[in-house]
Coordinates of C-alpha atoms and ligand atoms in Angstrom, one line a residue:
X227 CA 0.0 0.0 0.0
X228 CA 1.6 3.6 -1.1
X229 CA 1.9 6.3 2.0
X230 CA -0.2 9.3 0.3
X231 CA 0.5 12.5 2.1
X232 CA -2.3 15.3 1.2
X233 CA -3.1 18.9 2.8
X234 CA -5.5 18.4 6.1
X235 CA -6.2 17.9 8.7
X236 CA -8.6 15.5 8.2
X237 CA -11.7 16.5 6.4
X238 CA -10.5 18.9 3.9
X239 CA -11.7 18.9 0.1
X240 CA -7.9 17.6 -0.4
X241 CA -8.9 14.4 1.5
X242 CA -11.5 14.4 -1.1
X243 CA -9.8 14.6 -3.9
X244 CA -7.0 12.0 -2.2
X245 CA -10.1 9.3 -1.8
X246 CA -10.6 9.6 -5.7
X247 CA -7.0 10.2 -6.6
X248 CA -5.5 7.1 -4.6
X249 CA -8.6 4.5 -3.3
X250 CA -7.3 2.3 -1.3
X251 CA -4.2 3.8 -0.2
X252 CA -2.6 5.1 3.3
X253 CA -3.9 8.7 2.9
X254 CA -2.2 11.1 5.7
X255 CA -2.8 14.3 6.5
X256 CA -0.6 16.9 6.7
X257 CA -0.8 20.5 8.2
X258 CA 0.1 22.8 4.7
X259 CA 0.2 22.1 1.2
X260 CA 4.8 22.3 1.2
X261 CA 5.3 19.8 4.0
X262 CA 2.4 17.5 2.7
X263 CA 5.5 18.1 -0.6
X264 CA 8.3 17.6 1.9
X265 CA 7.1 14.3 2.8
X266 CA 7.3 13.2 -0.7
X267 CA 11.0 14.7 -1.3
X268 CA 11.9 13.3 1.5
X269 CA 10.0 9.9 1.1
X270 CA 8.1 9.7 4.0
X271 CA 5.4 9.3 1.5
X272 CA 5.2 8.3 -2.1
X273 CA 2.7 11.1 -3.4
X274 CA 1.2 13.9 -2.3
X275 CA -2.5 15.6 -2.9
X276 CA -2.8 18.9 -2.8
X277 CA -5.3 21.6 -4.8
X278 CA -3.9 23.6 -7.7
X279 CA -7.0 26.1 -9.1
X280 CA -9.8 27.1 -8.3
X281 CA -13.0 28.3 -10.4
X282 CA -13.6 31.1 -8.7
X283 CA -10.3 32.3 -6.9
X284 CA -7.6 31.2 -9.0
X285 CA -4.8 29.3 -8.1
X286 CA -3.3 28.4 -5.1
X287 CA -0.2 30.3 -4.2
X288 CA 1.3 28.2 -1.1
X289 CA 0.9 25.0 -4.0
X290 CA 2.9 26.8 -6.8
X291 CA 5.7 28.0 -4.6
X292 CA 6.2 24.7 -2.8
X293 CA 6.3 22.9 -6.6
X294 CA 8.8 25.5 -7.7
X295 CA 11.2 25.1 -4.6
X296 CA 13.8 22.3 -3.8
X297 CA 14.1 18.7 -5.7
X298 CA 11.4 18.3 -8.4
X299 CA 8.3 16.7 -7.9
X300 CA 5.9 15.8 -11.0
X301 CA 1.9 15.5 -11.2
X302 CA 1.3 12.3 -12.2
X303 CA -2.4 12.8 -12.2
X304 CA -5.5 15.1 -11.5
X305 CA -9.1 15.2 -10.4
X306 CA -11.5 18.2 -10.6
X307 CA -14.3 18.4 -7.7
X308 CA -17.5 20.9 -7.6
X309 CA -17.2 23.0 -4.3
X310 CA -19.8 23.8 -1.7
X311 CA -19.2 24.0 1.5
X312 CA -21.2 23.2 4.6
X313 CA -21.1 25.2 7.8
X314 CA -20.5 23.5 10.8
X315 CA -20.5 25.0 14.8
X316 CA -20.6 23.6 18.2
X317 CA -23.9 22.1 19.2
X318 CA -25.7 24.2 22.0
X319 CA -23.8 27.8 20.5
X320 CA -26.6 30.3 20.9
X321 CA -24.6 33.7 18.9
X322 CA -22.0 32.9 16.4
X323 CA -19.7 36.1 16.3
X324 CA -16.4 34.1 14.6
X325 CA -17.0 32.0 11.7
X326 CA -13.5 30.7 10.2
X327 CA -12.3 28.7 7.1
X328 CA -9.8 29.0 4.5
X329 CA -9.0 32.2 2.6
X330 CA -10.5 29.9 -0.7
X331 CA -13.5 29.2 0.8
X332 CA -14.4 32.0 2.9
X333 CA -14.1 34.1 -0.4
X334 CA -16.9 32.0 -2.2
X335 CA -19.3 32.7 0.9
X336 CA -19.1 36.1 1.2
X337 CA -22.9 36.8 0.1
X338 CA -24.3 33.7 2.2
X339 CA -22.5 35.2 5.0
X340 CA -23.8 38.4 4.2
X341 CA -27.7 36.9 4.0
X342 CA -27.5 34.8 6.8
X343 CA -24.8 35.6 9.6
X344 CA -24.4 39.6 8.6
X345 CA -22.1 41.3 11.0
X346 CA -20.3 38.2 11.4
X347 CA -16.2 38.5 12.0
X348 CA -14.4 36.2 9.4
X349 CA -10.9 34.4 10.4
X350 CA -8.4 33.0 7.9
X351 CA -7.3 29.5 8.8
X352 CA -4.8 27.3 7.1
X353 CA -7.4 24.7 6.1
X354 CA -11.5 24.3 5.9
X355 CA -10.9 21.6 8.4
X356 CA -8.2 23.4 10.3
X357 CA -11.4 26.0 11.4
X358 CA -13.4 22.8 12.4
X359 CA -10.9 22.2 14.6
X360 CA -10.8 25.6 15.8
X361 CA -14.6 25.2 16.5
X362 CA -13.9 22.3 18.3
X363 CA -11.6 23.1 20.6
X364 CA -13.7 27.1 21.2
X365 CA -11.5 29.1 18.9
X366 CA -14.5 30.1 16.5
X367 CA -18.1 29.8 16.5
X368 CA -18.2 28.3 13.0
X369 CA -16.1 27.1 10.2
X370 CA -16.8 26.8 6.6
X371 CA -15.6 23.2 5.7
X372 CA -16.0 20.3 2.8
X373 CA -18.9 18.0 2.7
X374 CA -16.5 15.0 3.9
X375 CA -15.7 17.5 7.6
X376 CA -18.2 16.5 9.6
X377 CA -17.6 12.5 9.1
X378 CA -14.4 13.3 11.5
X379 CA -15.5 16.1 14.0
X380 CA -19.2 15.4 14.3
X381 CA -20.2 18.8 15.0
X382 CA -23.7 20.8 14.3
X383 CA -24.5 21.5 10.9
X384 CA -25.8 24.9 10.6
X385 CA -26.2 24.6 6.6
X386 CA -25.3 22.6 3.6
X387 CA -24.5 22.7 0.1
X388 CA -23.8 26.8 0.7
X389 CA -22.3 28.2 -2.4
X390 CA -22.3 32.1 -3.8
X391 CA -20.8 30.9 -7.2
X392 CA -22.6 27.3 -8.4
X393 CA -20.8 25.0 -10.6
X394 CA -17.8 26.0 -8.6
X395 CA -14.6 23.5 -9.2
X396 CA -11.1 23.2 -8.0
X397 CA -8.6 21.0 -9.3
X398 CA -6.5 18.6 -7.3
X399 CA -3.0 17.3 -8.4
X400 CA -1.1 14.1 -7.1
X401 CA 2.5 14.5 -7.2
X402 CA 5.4 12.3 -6.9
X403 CA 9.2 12.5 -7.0
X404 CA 10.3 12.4 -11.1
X405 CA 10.0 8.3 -12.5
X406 CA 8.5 7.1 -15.3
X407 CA 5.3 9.2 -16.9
X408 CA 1.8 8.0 -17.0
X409 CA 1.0 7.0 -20.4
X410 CA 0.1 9.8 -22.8
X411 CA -4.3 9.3 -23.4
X412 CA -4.9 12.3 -26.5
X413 CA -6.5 14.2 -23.9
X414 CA -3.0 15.2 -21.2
X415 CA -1.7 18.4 -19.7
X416 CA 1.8 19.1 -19.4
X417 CA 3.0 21.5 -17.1
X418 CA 6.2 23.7 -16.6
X419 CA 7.4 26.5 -14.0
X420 CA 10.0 28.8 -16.3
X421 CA 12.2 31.6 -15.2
X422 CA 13.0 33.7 -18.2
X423 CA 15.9 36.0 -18.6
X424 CA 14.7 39.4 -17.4
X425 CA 14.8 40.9 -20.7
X426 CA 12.0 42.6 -22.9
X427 CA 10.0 39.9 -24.8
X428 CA 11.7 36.7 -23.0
X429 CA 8.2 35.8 -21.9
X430 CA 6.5 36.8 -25.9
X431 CA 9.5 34.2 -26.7
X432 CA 7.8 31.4 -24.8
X433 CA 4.5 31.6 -26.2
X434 CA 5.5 32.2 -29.2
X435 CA 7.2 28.8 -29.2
X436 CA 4.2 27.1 -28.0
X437 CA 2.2 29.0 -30.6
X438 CA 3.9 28.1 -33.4
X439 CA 3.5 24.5 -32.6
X440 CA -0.7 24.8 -32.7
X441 CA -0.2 24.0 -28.4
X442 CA -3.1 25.3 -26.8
X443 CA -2.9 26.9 -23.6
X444 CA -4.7 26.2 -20.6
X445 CA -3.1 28.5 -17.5
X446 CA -0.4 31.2 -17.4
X447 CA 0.5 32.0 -13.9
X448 CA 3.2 34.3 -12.5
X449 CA 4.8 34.3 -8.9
X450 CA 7.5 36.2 -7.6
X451 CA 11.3 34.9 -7.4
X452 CA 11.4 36.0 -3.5
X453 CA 14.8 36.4 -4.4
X454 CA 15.3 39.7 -7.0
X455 CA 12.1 42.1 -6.3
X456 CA 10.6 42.5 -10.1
X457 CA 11.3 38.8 -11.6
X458 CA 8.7 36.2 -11.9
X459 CA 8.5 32.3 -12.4
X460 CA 6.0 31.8 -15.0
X461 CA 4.1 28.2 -14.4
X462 CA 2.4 27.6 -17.9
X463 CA 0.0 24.7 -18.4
X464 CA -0.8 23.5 -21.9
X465 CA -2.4 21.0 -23.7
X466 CA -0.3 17.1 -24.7
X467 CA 2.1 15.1 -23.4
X468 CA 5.9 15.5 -23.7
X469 CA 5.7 12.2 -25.6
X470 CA 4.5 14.1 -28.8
X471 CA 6.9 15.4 -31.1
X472 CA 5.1 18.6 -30.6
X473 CA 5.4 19.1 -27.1
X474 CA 8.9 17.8 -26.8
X475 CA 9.9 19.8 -29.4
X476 CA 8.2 22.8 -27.6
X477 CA 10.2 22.0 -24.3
X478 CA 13.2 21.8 -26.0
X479 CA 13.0 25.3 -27.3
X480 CA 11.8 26.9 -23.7
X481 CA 14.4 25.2 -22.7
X482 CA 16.9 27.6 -25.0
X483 CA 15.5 30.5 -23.6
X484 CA 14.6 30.6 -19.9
X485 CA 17.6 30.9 -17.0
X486 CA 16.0 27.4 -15.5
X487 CA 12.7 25.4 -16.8
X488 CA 11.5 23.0 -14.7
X489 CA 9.5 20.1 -16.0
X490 CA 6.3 19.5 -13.8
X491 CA 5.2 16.6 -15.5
X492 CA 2.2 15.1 -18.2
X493 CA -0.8 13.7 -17.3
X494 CA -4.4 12.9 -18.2
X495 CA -6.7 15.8 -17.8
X496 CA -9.7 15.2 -15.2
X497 CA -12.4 17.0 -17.8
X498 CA -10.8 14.6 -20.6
X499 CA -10.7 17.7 -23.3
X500 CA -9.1 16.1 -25.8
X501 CA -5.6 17.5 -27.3
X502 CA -5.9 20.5 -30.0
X503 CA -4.0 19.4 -32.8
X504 CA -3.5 21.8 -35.4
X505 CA -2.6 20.2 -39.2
X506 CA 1.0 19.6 -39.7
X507 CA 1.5 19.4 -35.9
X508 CA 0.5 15.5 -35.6
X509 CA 2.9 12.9 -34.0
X510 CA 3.0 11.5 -37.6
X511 CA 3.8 14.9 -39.6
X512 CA 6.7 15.4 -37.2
X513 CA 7.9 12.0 -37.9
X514 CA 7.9 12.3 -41.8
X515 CA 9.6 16.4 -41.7
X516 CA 12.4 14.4 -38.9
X517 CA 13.1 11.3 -42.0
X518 CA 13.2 14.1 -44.8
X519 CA 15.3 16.3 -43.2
X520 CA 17.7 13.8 -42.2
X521 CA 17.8 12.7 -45.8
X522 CA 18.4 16.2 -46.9
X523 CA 21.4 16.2 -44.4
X524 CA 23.2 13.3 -45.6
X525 CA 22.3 14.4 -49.2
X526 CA 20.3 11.5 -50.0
X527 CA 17.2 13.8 -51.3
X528 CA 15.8 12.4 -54.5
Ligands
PPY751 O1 -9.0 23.7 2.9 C1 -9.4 22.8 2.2 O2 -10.3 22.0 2.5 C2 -8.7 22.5 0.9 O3 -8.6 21.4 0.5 C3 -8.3 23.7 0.1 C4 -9.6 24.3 -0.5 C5 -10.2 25.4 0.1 C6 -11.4 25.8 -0.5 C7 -11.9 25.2 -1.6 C8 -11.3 24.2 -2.2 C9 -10.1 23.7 -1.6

């Protein structure tokens, strides 16, 4: 049985996404999305599950940085699961003046707050479940958790299925240390965290490359260096797998112009969209233009 480490404690949407991702498995949690990482590079565990982007508030910061810093890790796979939340508070609490969750959450609650608890003081806490906690032990008077929450801390449900946004979807990855690669499907994402020289157009340059080989993007995010104020990683998710012609070829060329590139892996995509391929950009055509121009080389051209 595999150790999977993913972001808790217990009863967060990660643990969700972790019961999907890896059935079956050891799943344990872990306080914040980088050590739930550091368990992996350090193989206390064999994968981890953490959340990447959400619908509504974009992506999650604390999970880019932690993928971008020390040895590599790669998503080997993803699942996509609709948010709403249920709010959760001690049995017997007569006012509720604190209601906590995480920043995520409490931002896609705002008007059911508003509605139903107005005047109500919100609290930022590392996790959905991290505020259940908190409501357990008398920090706050409620918490804004996952569905799954209340199957570990048993407390009283004040509402269910409480969304501003509906249709509202995050996206889980599970990442392990660099081995082999899942197997490419025709409907993958392949994603990379690049830091480009800090000259004009160096990030034009890397689109352009992907451009011109019909590969269809499907995030562009930027974060901060920490190191030189002003430069930015860019993490850039795009359609295929690095075992097409297309994509490798692609890689190869970020590769020539960004300070480091950092592959973050290939996998098959939880909405299974299936892979843009623009004509002359097939597996196939790539083969054919690699045989004639290796012809043309050794000046065998009829
Ligand atoms: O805190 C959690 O439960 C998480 O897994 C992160 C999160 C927070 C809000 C919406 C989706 C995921």
């Amino acid at each position: 049985m595999s150790r999977i480490a993913y972001f808790g404690p217990r009863g967060t949407f990660t643990e969700q996404a972790a019961r999907l991702l890896a059935a079956g498995e050891e799943l344990v949690p872990v306080e914040t999305v980088r050590l739930a990482m550091t368990a992996v590079r350090e193989g206390e565990a064999d994968a981890a599950c953490v959340p990447i982007e959400n619908s509504v508030e974009g992506v999650v910061p604390a999970t880019l940085d932690a993928l971008s810093e020390a040895s590599p890790l790669v998503a080997v796979a993803e699942t996509i699961l609709p948010i709403h939340f249920s709010v959760l508070t001690r049995p017997g609490t007569a006012q509720i003046r604190t209601v906590a969750s995480h920043p995520h959450a409490l931002a896609q609650v705002r008007e059911w707050l508003e509605a139903n608890l107005p005047g109500v003081h919100t609290v930022a806490s590392s996790s959905t479940s991290a505020a259940a906690v908190g409501v357990l032990e008398g920090d706050f008077d409620a918490a804004v958790c996952a569905p799954v929450a209340n199957e570990h801390y048993h407390l009283e449900v004040l509402a269910t299925e409480v969304a501003d946004v509906t249709d509202a979807a995050t996206r889980f990855l599970l990442v392990r240390r660099p081995g082999e690669l899942p197997e490419p499907t025709g409907a993958d994402r392949t994603s990379v965290v690049a830091a480009a020289a800090n000259r004009t157009g160096t990030l034009a340059e890397l689109l352009t490359e992907l451009a011109g080989r019909g590969i269809n993007l499907t995030r562009l995010d930027a974060r901060p260096t920490r190191s030189n104020f002003g430069e930015y990683r860019f993490f850039i998710d795009f359609e295929g797998h690095v075992a097409e012609p297309r994509v490798l070829d692609a890689l190869t060329a970020l590769r020539r112009h960004c300070r480091t590139l950092r592959f973050l892996g290939s996998h098959p995509r939880a909405d299974g969209t299936r892979n843009t391929i623009e004509a002359g950009f097939g597996n196939d055509d790539f083969v054919e233009a690699a045989v004639w121009a290796d012809a043309v080389r050794k000046g065998d051209m009829a």
